[in-house]
Amino acid sequence: MPCHNALKHRGGLTLANYAGAMKGGDDGVVIKAGDPDNSLLIKVLNGPVDSPKIPKMPMGDGTVSPADIQKISDWVKAGAKDPDY
Ligand code: HEM
């Protein structure tokens, strides 16, 4: 993930590791375990968000397929558990 990796924290957010993803970014937590509909991470994948004002992700080139968005949403719904445990 070129935009939210260990070196580049666009929006104050790193998605390079579980701790970083759960910590969130400039606008606070982006993952609400069990609640994908209110998780900023899922919202920005589905379109721009007004409050806070964040464009649709990924910005610029690249897309995340609906199937992958669903996979991430299901993971959040199931409690956003650390995949390494
Ligand atoms: C080409 C790839 C990407 C680029 C260049 C990018 C860039 C950015 C930038 C510049 C911001 C700050 C936006 C602002 O505050 O106006 C941002 C925020 C954010 N991005 Fe991305 N992004 C990319 C991919 C992704 C992907 C794939 C996801 C989700 C899996 C994602 C999730 C987020 C979230 C949740 C925020 C809000 C962080 C916060 O404000 O707390 N981004 N991104």
mmCIF file of N, CA, C and O and ligand atoms in Angstrom:
data_model
loop_
_atom_site.group_PDB
_atom_site.id
_atom_site.type_symbol
_atom_site.label_atom_id
_atom_site.label_comp_id
_atom_site.label_asym_id
_atom_site.label_seq_id
_atom_site.Cartn_x
_atom_site.Cartn_y
_atom_site.Cartn_z
ATOM 1 N N MET A 1 0.862 -1.201 0.000
ATOM 2 C CA MET A 1 0.000 0.000 0.000
ATOM 3 C C MET A 1 0.887 1.236 0.000
ATOM 4 O O MET A 1 1.450 1.609 1.014
ATOM 5 N N PRO A 2 1.070 1.872 -1.202
ATOM 6 C CA PRO A 2 2.035 2.975 -1.308
ATOM 7 C C PRO A 2 1.664 4.218 -0.506
ATOM 8 O O PRO A 2 2.532 5.013 -0.168
ATOM 9 N N CYS A 3 0.384 4.344 -0.144
ATOM 10 C CA CYS A 3 -0.039 5.638 0.375
ATOM 11 C C CYS A 3 -0.084 5.672 1.896
ATOM 12 O O CYS A 3 0.071 6.721 2.497
ATOM 13 N N HIS A 4 -0.342 4.566 2.487
ATOM 14 C CA HIS A 4 -0.496 4.494 3.946
ATOM 15 C C HIS A 4 0.446 3.426 4.482
ATOM 16 O O HIS A 4 0.051 2.575 5.254
ATOM 17 N N ASN A 5 1.724 3.465 3.994
ATOM 18 C CA ASN A 5 2.662 2.430 4.453
ATOM 19 C C ASN A 5 3.452 2.937 5.663
ATOM 20 O O ASN A 5 3.149 3.996 6.211
ATOM 21 N N ALA A 6 4.463 2.161 6.056
ATOM 22 C CA ALA A 6 5.199 2.470 7.293
ATOM 23 C C ALA A 6 5.903 3.816 7.193
ATOM 24 O O ALA A 6 6.119 4.490 8.203
ATOM 25 N N LEU A 7 6.225 4.254 5.957
ATOM 26 C CA LEU A 7 6.976 5.513 5.788
ATOM 27 C C LEU A 7 6.057 6.680 5.476
ATOM 28 O O LEU A 7 6.275 7.799 5.930
ATOM 29 N N LYS A 8 5.001 6.407 4.707
ATOM 30 C CA LYS A 8 4.116 7.495 4.269
ATOM 31 C C LYS A 8 2.754 7.351 4.945
ATOM 32 O O LYS A 8 2.015 6.418 4.657
ATOM 33 N N HIS A 9 2.470 8.248 5.849
ATOM 34 C CA HIS A 9 1.198 8.159 6.605
ATOM 35 C C HIS A 9 0.234 9.212 6.094
ATOM 36 O O HIS A 9 -0.100 10.159 6.815
ATOM 37 N N ARG A 10 -0.248 9.041 4.867
ATOM 38 C CA ARG A 10 -1.201 10.011 4.338
ATOM 39 C C ARG A 10 -2.405 10.095 5.279
ATOM 40 O O ARG A 10 -2.917 9.065 5.724
ATOM 41 N N GLY A 11 -2.825 11.335 5.570
ATOM 42 C CA GLY A 11 -3.950 11.506 6.485
ATOM 43 C C GLY A 11 -3.633 11.021 7.881
ATOM 44 O O GLY A 11 -4.526 10.733 8.676
ATOM 45 N N GLY A 12 -2.314 10.893 8.181
ATOM 46 C CA GLY A 12 -1.920 10.444 9.507
ATOM 47 C C GLY A 12 -2.177 8.975 9.728
ATOM 48 O O GLY A 12 -2.130 8.478 10.856
ATOM 49 N N LEU A 13 -2.472 8.236 8.658
ATOM 50 C CA LEU A 13 -2.890 6.846 8.774
ATOM 51 C C LEU A 13 -1.884 5.903 8.147
ATOM 52 O O LEU A 13 -1.475 6.094 6.990
ATOM 53 N N THR A 14 -1.481 4.867 8.901
ATOM 54 C CA THR A 14 -0.708 3.793 8.292
ATOM 55 C C THR A 14 -1.560 2.524 8.305
ATOM 56 O O THR A 14 -2.221 2.215 9.286
ATOM 57 N N LEU A 15 -1.531 1.841 7.196
ATOM 58 C CA LEU A 15 -2.236 0.559 7.090
ATOM 59 C C LEU A 15 -1.217 -0.561 6.911
ATOM 60 O O LEU A 15 -1.545 -1.648 6.476
ATOM 61 N N ALA A 16 0.059 -0.238 7.288
ATOM 62 C CA ALA A 16 1.155 -1.211 7.111
ATOM 63 C C ALA A 16 1.104 -2.311 8.170
ATOM 64 O O ALA A 16 1.677 -3.382 7.977
ATOM 65 N N ASN A 17 0.432 -2.028 9.283
ATOM 66 C CA ASN A 17 0.330 -3.048 10.325
ATOM 67 C C ASN A 17 -0.975 -2.871 11.099
ATOM 68 O O ASN A 17 -1.639 -1.843 10.996
ATOM 69 N N TYR A 18 -1.323 -3.905 11.871
ATOM 70 C CA TYR A 18 -2.603 -3.930 12.588
ATOM 71 C C TYR A 18 -2.694 -2.771 13.581
ATOM 72 O O TYR A 18 -3.693 -2.051 13.629
ATOM 73 N N ALA A 19 -1.618 -2.570 14.342
ATOM 74 C CA ALA A 19 -1.621 -1.521 15.369
ATOM 75 C C ALA A 19 -1.881 -0.151 14.740
ATOM 76 O O ALA A 19 -2.683 0.639 15.239
ATOM 77 N N GLY A 20 -1.241 0.074 13.602
ATOM 78 C CA GLY A 20 -1.408 1.364 12.925
ATOM 79 C C GLY A 20 -2.823 1.541 12.412
ATOM 80 O O GLY A 20 -3.422 2.614 12.565
ATOM 81 N N ALA A 21 -3.367 0.480 11.835
ATOM 82 C CA ALA A 21 -4.729 0.563 11.283
ATOM 83 C C ALA A 21 -5.731 0.820 12.407
ATOM 84 O O ALA A 21 -6.653 1.630 12.258
ATOM 85 N N MET A 22 -5.534 0.167 13.568
ATOM 86 C CA MET A 22 -6.472 0.329 14.691
ATOM 87 C C MET A 22 -6.275 1.666 15.396
ATOM 88 O O MET A 22 -7.208 2.180 16.019
ATOM 89 N N LYS A 23 -5.098 2.251 15.286
ATOM 90 C CA LYS A 23 -4.832 3.560 15.924
ATOM 91 C C LYS A 23 -5.596 4.664 15.190
ATOM 92 O O LYS A 23 -6.127 5.581 15.810
ATOM 93 N N GLY A 24 -5.688 4.537 13.841
ATOM 94 C CA GLY A 24 -6.428 5.528 13.083
ATOM 95 C C GLY A 24 -5.548 6.631 12.542
ATOM 96 O O GLY A 24 -4.324 6.525 12.535
ATOM 97 N N GLY A 25 -6.176 7.729 12.068
ATOM 98 C CA GLY A 25 -5.435 8.812 11.441
ATOM 99 C C GLY A 25 -5.781 10.165 12.012
ATOM 100 O O GLY A 25 -6.249 10.271 13.155
ATOM 101 N N ASP A 26 -5.630 11.205 11.197
ATOM 102 C CA ASP A 26 -5.868 12.582 11.652
ATOM 103 C C ASP A 26 -7.282 12.779 12.190
ATOM 104 O O ASP A 26 -7.522 13.633 13.040
ATOM 105 N N ASP A 27 -8.201 11.996 11.680
ATOM 106 C CA ASP A 27 -9.601 12.173 12.095
ATOM 107 C C ASP A 27 -10.041 11.114 13.088
ATOM 108 O O ASP A 27 -11.232 10.840 13.228
ATOM 109 N N GLY A 28 -9.056 10.473 13.746
ATOM 110 C CA GLY A 28 -9.409 9.506 14.778
ATOM 111 C C GLY A 28 -9.422 8.079 14.260
ATOM 112 O O GLY A 28 -8.882 7.791 13.195
ATOM 113 N N VAL A 29 -10.086 7.168 15.000
ATOM 114 C CA VAL A 29 -10.101 5.767 14.590
ATOM 115 C C VAL A 29 -10.855 5.632 13.266
ATOM 116 O O VAL A 29 -11.813 6.347 13.001
ATOM 117 N N VAL A 30 -10.352 4.719 12.429
ATOM 118 C CA VAL A 30 -10.992 4.508 11.125
ATOM 119 C C VAL A 30 -11.665 3.143 11.064
ATOM 120 O O VAL A 30 -12.342 2.823 10.087
ATOM 121 N N ILE A 31 -11.448 2.323 12.115
ATOM 122 C CA ILE A 31 -12.064 0.996 12.185
ATOM 123 C C ILE A 31 -12.830 0.870 13.495
ATOM 124 O O ILE A 31 -12.244 1.009 14.568
ATOM 125 N N LYS A 32 -14.148 0.652 13.425
ATOM 126 C CA LYS A 32 -14.967 0.404 14.614
ATOM 127 C C LYS A 32 -15.321 -1.075 14.571
ATOM 128 O O LYS A 32 -16.186 -1.495 13.770
ATOM 129 N N ALA A 33 -14.629 -1.864 15.417
ATOM 130 C CA ALA A 33 -14.811 -3.323 15.398
ATOM 131 C C ALA A 33 -16.300 -3.673 15.527
ATOM 132 O O ALA A 33 -16.995 -3.142 16.389
ATOM 133 N N GLY A 34 -16.759 -4.498 14.575
ATOM 134 C CA GLY A 34 -18.155 -4.936 14.611
ATOM 135 C C GLY A 34 -19.106 -3.992 13.889
ATOM 136 O O GLY A 34 -20.281 -4.315 13.722
ATOM 137 N N ASP A 35 -18.609 -2.813 13.481
ATOM 138 C CA ASP A 35 -19.490 -1.791 12.888
ATOM 139 C C ASP A 35 -18.911 -1.200 11.599
ATOM 140 O O ASP A 35 -18.483 -0.046 11.553
ATOM 141 N N PRO A 36 -18.911 -1.986 10.504
ATOM 142 C CA PRO A 36 -18.312 -1.487 9.248
ATOM 143 C C PRO A 36 -19.018 -0.246 8.701
ATOM 144 O O PRO A 36 -18.353 0.619 8.120
ATOM 145 N N ASP A 37 -20.338 -0.151 8.934
ATOM 146 C CA ASP A 37 -21.082 0.985 8.370
ATOM 147 C C ASP A 37 -20.630 2.318 8.959
ATOM 148 O O ASP A 37 -20.782 3.358 8.328
ATOM 149 N N ASN A 38 -20.101 2.275 10.182
ATOM 150 C CA ASN A 38 -19.614 3.506 10.821
ATOM 151 C C ASN A 38 -18.094 3.551 10.916
ATOM 152 O O ASN A 38 -17.537 4.318 11.705
ATOM 153 N N SER A 39 -17.449 2.712 10.117
ATOM 154 C CA SER A 39 -15.985 2.701 10.068
ATOM 155 C C SER A 39 -15.507 3.533 8.881
ATOM 156 O O SER A 39 -15.829 3.214 7.735
ATOM 157 N N LEU A 40 -14.716 4.587 9.177
ATOM 158 C CA LEU A 40 -14.252 5.497 8.123
ATOM 159 C C LEU A 40 -13.502 4.733 7.032
ATOM 160 O O LEU A 40 -13.588 5.059 5.858
ATOM 161 N N LEU A 41 -12.793 3.670 7.414
ATOM 162 C CA LEU A 41 -12.016 2.897 6.443
ATOM 163 C C LEU A 41 -12.913 2.350 5.341
ATOM 164 O O LEU A 41 -12.570 2.367 4.163
ATOM 165 N N ILE A 42 -14.096 1.864 5.708
ATOM 166 C CA ILE A 42 -15.038 1.294 4.742
ATOM 167 C C ILE A 42 -15.754 2.409 3.990
ATOM 168 O O ILE A 42 -15.932 2.354 2.775
ATOM 169 N N LYS A 43 -16.124 3.451 4.733
ATOM 170 C CA LYS A 43 -16.858 4.568 4.105
ATOM 171 C C LYS A 43 -16.049 5.167 2.952
ATOM 172 O O LYS A 43 -16.578 5.385 1.869
ATOM 173 N N VAL A 44 -14.730 5.413 3.176
ATOM 174 C CA VAL A 44 -13.943 6.087 2.137
ATOM 175 C C VAL A 44 -13.671 5.169 0.945
ATOM 176 O O VAL A 44 -13.376 5.641 -0.153
ATOM 177 N N LEU A 45 -13.805 3.855 1.143
ATOM 178 C CA LEU A 45 -13.656 2.940 0.013
ATOM 179 C C LEU A 45 -14.907 2.953 -0.867
ATOM 180 O O LEU A 45 -14.845 2.638 -2.043
ATOM 181 N N ASN A 46 -16.024 3.330 -0.275
ATOM 182 C CA ASN A 46 -17.300 3.343 -1.007
ATOM 183 C C ASN A 46 -17.656 4.700 -1.596
ATOM 184 O O ASN A 46 -18.631 4.817 -2.337
ATOM 185 N N GLY A 47 -16.877 5.731 -1.250
ATOM 186 C CA GLY A 47 -17.155 7.041 -1.826
ATOM 187 C C GLY A 47 -16.558 8.151 -0.969
ATOM 188 O O GLY A 47 -16.064 7.879 0.124
ATOM 189 N N PRO A 48 -16.619 9.403 -1.465
ATOM 190 C CA PRO A 48 -16.105 10.499 -0.636
ATOM 191 C C PRO A 48 -16.959 10.652 0.624
ATOM 192 O O PRO A 48 -18.128 10.277 0.636
ATOM 193 N N VAL A 49 -16.342 11.156 1.687
ATOM 194 C CA VAL A 49 -17.043 11.366 2.957
ATOM 195 C C VAL A 49 -17.083 12.863 3.223
ATOM 196 O O VAL A 49 -16.117 13.561 2.947
ATOM 197 N N ASP A 50 -18.238 13.380 3.719
ATOM 198 C CA ASP A 50 -18.354 14.815 3.983
ATOM 199 C C ASP A 50 -17.779 15.241 5.314
ATOM 200 O O ASP A 50 -17.102 16.253 5.436
ATOM 201 N N SER A 51 -18.096 14.456 6.365
ATOM 202 C CA SER A 51 -17.630 14.860 7.690
ATOM 203 C C SER A 51 -16.977 13.685 8.396
ATOM 204 O O SER A 51 -17.692 12.727 8.748
ATOM 205 N N PRO A 52 -15.606 13.644 8.558
ATOM 206 C CA PRO A 52 -14.677 14.643 8.042
ATOM 207 C C PRO A 52 -14.603 14.571 6.523
ATOM 208 O O PRO A 52 -14.926 13.543 5.932
ATOM 209 N N LYS A 53 -14.176 15.667 5.893
ATOM 210 C CA LYS A 53 -14.131 15.736 4.432
ATOM 211 C C LYS A 53 -12.930 14.929 3.918
ATOM 212 O O LYS A 53 -11.782 15.327 4.085
ATOM 213 N N ILE A 54 -13.222 13.748 3.362
ATOM 214 C CA ILE A 54 -12.151 12.879 2.850
ATOM 215 C C ILE A 54 -12.568 12.352 1.490
ATOM 216 O O ILE A 54 -13.694 11.881 1.322
ATOM 217 N N PRO A 55 -11.694 12.455 0.522
ATOM 218 C CA PRO A 55 -12.055 11.941 -0.807
ATOM 219 C C PRO A 55 -12.157 10.420 -0.812
ATOM 220 O O PRO A 55 -11.701 9.761 0.112
ATOM 221 N N LYS A 56 -12.759 9.895 -1.852
ATOM 222 C CA LYS A 56 -12.851 8.440 -2.021
ATOM 223 C C LYS A 56 -11.445 7.855 -2.101
ATOM 224 O O LYS A 56 -10.554 8.459 -2.689
ATOM 225 N N MET A 57 -11.266 6.695 -1.502
ATOM 226 C CA MET A 57 -9.962 6.020 -1.533
ATOM 227 C C MET A 57 -10.030 4.777 -2.394
ATOM 228 O O MET A 57 -11.110 4.158 -2.441
ATOM 229 N N PRO A 58 -8.992 4.354 -3.080
ATOM 230 C CA PRO A 58 -7.709 5.071 -3.100
ATOM 231 C C PRO A 58 -7.767 6.330 -3.944
ATOM 232 O O PRO A 58 -8.429 6.354 -4.973
ATOM 233 N N MET A 59 -7.036 7.349 -3.460
ATOM 234 C CA MET A 59 -6.935 8.590 -4.225
ATOM 235 C C MET A 59 -6.079 8.320 -5.457
ATOM 236 O O MET A 59 -5.221 7.442 -5.425
ATOM 237 N N GLY A 60 -6.344 9.098 -6.570
ATOM 238 C CA GLY A 60 -5.489 8.920 -7.755
ATOM 239 C C GLY A 60 -5.719 7.572 -8.403
ATOM 240 O O GLY A 60 -6.847 7.073 -8.446
ATOM 241 N N ASP A 61 -4.615 6.949 -8.809
ATOM 242 C CA ASP A 61 -4.720 5.685 -9.543
ATOM 243 C C ASP A 61 -5.104 4.542 -8.603
ATOM 244 O O ASP A 61 -4.984 4.628 -7.410
ATOM 245 N N GLY A 62 -5.519 3.464 -9.222
ATOM 246 C CA GLY A 62 -5.768 2.249 -8.444
ATOM 247 C C GLY A 62 -7.199 2.183 -7.955
ATOM 248 O O GLY A 62 -7.841 3.219 -7.723
ATOM 249 N N THR A 63 -7.688 0.997 -7.837
ATOM 250 C CA THR A 63 -9.041 0.775 -7.323
ATOM 251 C C THR A 63 -8.989 -0.395 -6.349
ATOM 252 O O THR A 63 -8.071 -1.215 -6.391
ATOM 253 N N VAL A 64 -9.963 -0.465 -5.481
ATOM 254 C CA VAL A 64 -10.145 -1.635 -4.615
ATOM 255 C C VAL A 64 -11.449 -2.269 -5.069
ATOM 256 O O VAL A 64 -12.480 -1.599 -5.118
ATOM 257 N N SER A 65 -11.384 -3.553 -5.457
ATOM 258 C CA SER A 65 -12.563 -4.204 -6.045
ATOM 259 C C SER A 65 -13.690 -4.313 -5.014
ATOM 260 O O SER A 65 -13.427 -4.408 -3.801
ATOM 261 N N PRO A 66 -14.933 -4.340 -5.504
ATOM 262 C CA PRO A 66 -16.075 -4.520 -4.577
ATOM 263 C C PRO A 66 -15.908 -5.786 -3.727
ATOM 264 O O PRO A 66 -16.234 -5.773 -2.537
ATOM 265 N N ALA A 67 -15.333 -6.830 -4.306
ATOM 266 C CA ALA A 67 -15.132 -8.082 -3.557
ATOM 267 C C ALA A 67 -14.155 -7.865 -2.404
ATOM 268 O O ALA A 67 -14.378 -8.337 -1.285
ATOM 269 N N ASP A 68 -13.091 -7.093 -2.659
ATOM 270 C CA ASP A 68 -12.116 -6.822 -1.595
ATOM 271 C C ASP A 68 -12.705 -5.886 -0.541
ATOM 272 O O ASP A 68 -12.435 -6.043 0.659
ATOM 273 N N ILE A 69 -13.522 -4.921 -0.975
ATOM 274 C CA ILE A 69 -14.175 -4.033 -0.006
ATOM 275 C C ILE A 69 -15.073 -4.876 0.901
ATOM 276 O O ILE A 69 -15.082 -4.703 2.122
ATOM 277 N N GLN A 70 -15.779 -5.848 0.279
ATOM 278 C CA GLN A 70 -16.649 -6.717 1.066
ATOM 279 C C GLN A 70 -15.837 -7.548 2.060
ATOM 280 O O GLN A 70 -16.237 -7.720 3.224
ATOM 281 N N LYS A 71 -14.671 -8.032 1.617
ATOM 282 C CA LYS A 71 -13.810 -8.830 2.510
ATOM 283 C C LYS A 71 -13.381 -7.991 3.724
ATOM 284 O O LYS A 71 -13.444 -8.439 4.871
ATOM 285 N N ILE A 72 -12.968 -6.723 3.465
ATOM 286 C CA ILE A 72 -12.529 -5.848 4.559
ATOM 287 C C ILE A 72 -13.716 -5.554 5.480
ATOM 288 O O ILE A 72 -13.595 -5.591 6.711
ATOM 289 N N SER A 73 -14.883 -5.321 4.871
ATOM 290 C CA SER A 73 -16.092 -5.028 5.654
ATOM 291 C C SER A 73 -16.478 -6.227 6.523
ATOM 292 O O SER A 73 -16.799 -6.063 7.708
ATOM 293 N N ASP A 74 -16.380 -7.436 5.968
ATOM 294 C CA ASP A 74 -16.696 -8.646 6.738
ATOM 295 C C ASP A 74 -15.718 -8.809 7.909
ATOM 296 O O ASP A 74 -16.115 -9.207 9.009
ATOM 297 N N TRP A 75 -14.446 -8.485 7.662
ATOM 298 C CA TRP A 75 -13.432 -8.582 8.732
ATOM 299 C C TRP A 75 -13.767 -7.600 9.863
ATOM 300 O O TRP A 75 -13.729 -7.964 11.036
ATOM 301 N N VAL A 76 -14.169 -6.381 9.497
ATOM 302 C CA VAL A 76 -14.546 -5.401 10.525
ATOM 303 C C VAL A 76 -15.778 -5.893 11.275
ATOM 304 O O VAL A 76 -15.814 -5.876 12.505
ATOM 305 N N LYS A 77 -16.776 -6.406 10.523
ATOM 306 C CA LYS A 77 -18.029 -6.889 11.125
ATOM 307 C C LYS A 77 -17.750 -8.012 12.125
ATOM 308 O O LYS A 77 -18.362 -8.094 13.185
ATOM 309 N N ALA A 78 -16.764 -8.854 11.783
ATOM 310 C CA ALA A 78 -16.429 -10.009 12.632
ATOM 311 C C ALA A 78 -15.567 -9.610 13.830
ATOM 312 O O ALA A 78 -15.105 -10.479 14.564
ATOM 313 N N GLY A 79 -15.318 -8.311 13.983
ATOM 314 C CA GLY A 79 -14.607 -7.835 15.171
ATOM 315 C C GLY A 79 -13.227 -7.268 14.904
ATOM 316 O O GLY A 79 -12.514 -6.934 15.849
ATOM 317 N N ALA A 80 -12.824 -7.198 13.653
ATOM 318 C CA ALA A 80 -11.532 -6.603 13.255
ATOM 319 C C ALA A 80 -10.375 -7.192 14.069
ATOM 320 O O ALA A 80 -9.553 -6.462 14.622
ATOM 321 N N LYS A 81 -10.342 -8.514 14.118
ATOM 322 C CA LYS A 81 -9.309 -9.187 14.913
ATOM 323 C C LYS A 81 -7.943 -9.094 14.220
ATOM 324 O O LYS A 81 -7.873 -9.010 13.001
ATOM 325 N N ASP A 82 -6.875 -9.111 15.018
ATOM 326 C CA ASP A 82 -5.512 -9.086 14.483
ATOM 327 C C ASP A 82 -5.277 -10.375 13.686
ATOM 328 O O ASP A 82 -5.311 -11.470 14.236
ATOM 329 N N PRO A 83 -5.040 -10.265 12.369
ATOM 330 C CA PRO A 83 -4.874 -11.461 11.533
ATOM 331 C C PRO A 83 -3.666 -12.301 11.928
ATOM 332 O O PRO A 83 -3.577 -13.473 11.548
ATOM 333 N N ASP A 84 -2.746 -11.723 12.705
ATOM 334 C CA ASP A 84 -1.554 -12.490 13.100
ATOM 335 C C ASP A 84 -1.806 -13.346 14.333
ATOM 336 O O ASP A 84 -0.913 -14.058 14.797
ATOM 337 N N TYR A 85 -2.999 -13.258 14.898
ATOM 338 C CA TYR A 85 -3.276 -14.058 16.110
ATOM 339 C C TYR A 85 -4.364 -15.079 15.865
ATOM 340 O O TYR A 85 -5.263 -14.840 15.070
HETATM 341 C C1 HEM B 1 -3.390 5.343 -4.072
HETATM 342 C C2 HEM B 1 -3.616 5.081 -2.816
HETATM 343 C C3 HEM B 1 -3.971 6.092 -1.761
HETATM 344 C C4 HEM B 1 -3.582 7.393 -1.608
HETATM 345 C C5 HEM B 1 -2.661 8.217 -2.494
HETATM 346 C C6 HEM B 1 -4.215 7.894 -0.394
HETATM 347 C C7 HEM B 1 -4.036 9.182 0.088
HETATM 348 C C8 HEM B 1 -4.720 9.690 1.193
HETATM 349 C C9 HEM B 1 -4.674 11.078 1.625
HETATM 350 C C10 HEM B 1 -3.883 12.193 0.945
HETATM 351 C C11 HEM B 1 -5.449 11.186 2.738
HETATM 352 C C12 HEM B 1 -5.773 12.485 3.521
HETATM 353 C C13 HEM B 1 -7.047 12.995 2.898
HETATM 354 C C14 HEM B 1 -7.557 14.273 3.564
HETATM 355 O O1 HEM B 1 -7.443 14.411 4.790
HETATM 356 O O2 HEM B 1 -8.143 15.056 2.799
HETATM 357 C C15 HEM B 1 -5.983 9.869 2.995
HETATM 358 C C16 HEM B 1 -6.800 9.589 4.053
HETATM 359 C C17 HEM B 1 -7.347 8.348 4.276
HETATM 360 N N1 HEM B 1 -7.172 7.222 3.495
HETATM 361 FE FE1 HEM B 1 -6.086 7.060 1.842
HETATM 362 N N2 HEM B 1 -4.955 6.906 0.175
HETATM 363 C C18 HEM B 1 -4.848 5.805 -0.633
HETATM 364 C C19 HEM B 1 -5.410 4.577 -0.456
HETATM 365 C C20 HEM B 1 -6.244 4.278 0.599
HETATM 366 C C21 HEM B 1 -6.891 2.992 0.785
HETATM 367 C C22 HEM B 1 -6.759 1.798 -0.151
HETATM 368 C C23 HEM B 1 -7.614 3.093 1.939
HETATM 369 C C24 HEM B 1 -8.489 2.060 2.614
HETATM 370 C C25 HEM B 1 -8.194 0.759 2.636
HETATM 371 C C26 HEM B 1 -7.424 4.432 2.464
HETATM 372 C C27 HEM B 1 -8.005 4.907 3.607
HETATM 373 C C28 HEM B 1 -7.903 6.210 4.071
HETATM 374 C C29 HEM B 1 -8.577 6.711 5.273
HETATM 375 C C30 HEM B 1 -9.476 5.923 6.198
HETATM 376 C C31 HEM B 1 -8.218 8.053 5.399
HETATM 377 C C32 HEM B 1 -8.645 9.034 6.498
HETATM 378 C C33 HEM B 1 -7.600 9.138 7.564
HETATM 379 C C34 HEM B 1 -8.030 10.201 8.587
HETATM 380 O O3 HEM B 1 -8.301 11.304 8.178
HETATM 381 O O4 HEM B 1 -8.092 9.875 9.797
HETATM 382 N N3 HEM B 1 -6.592 5.125 1.627
HETATM 383 N N4 HEM B 1 -5.523 8.986 2.056
#
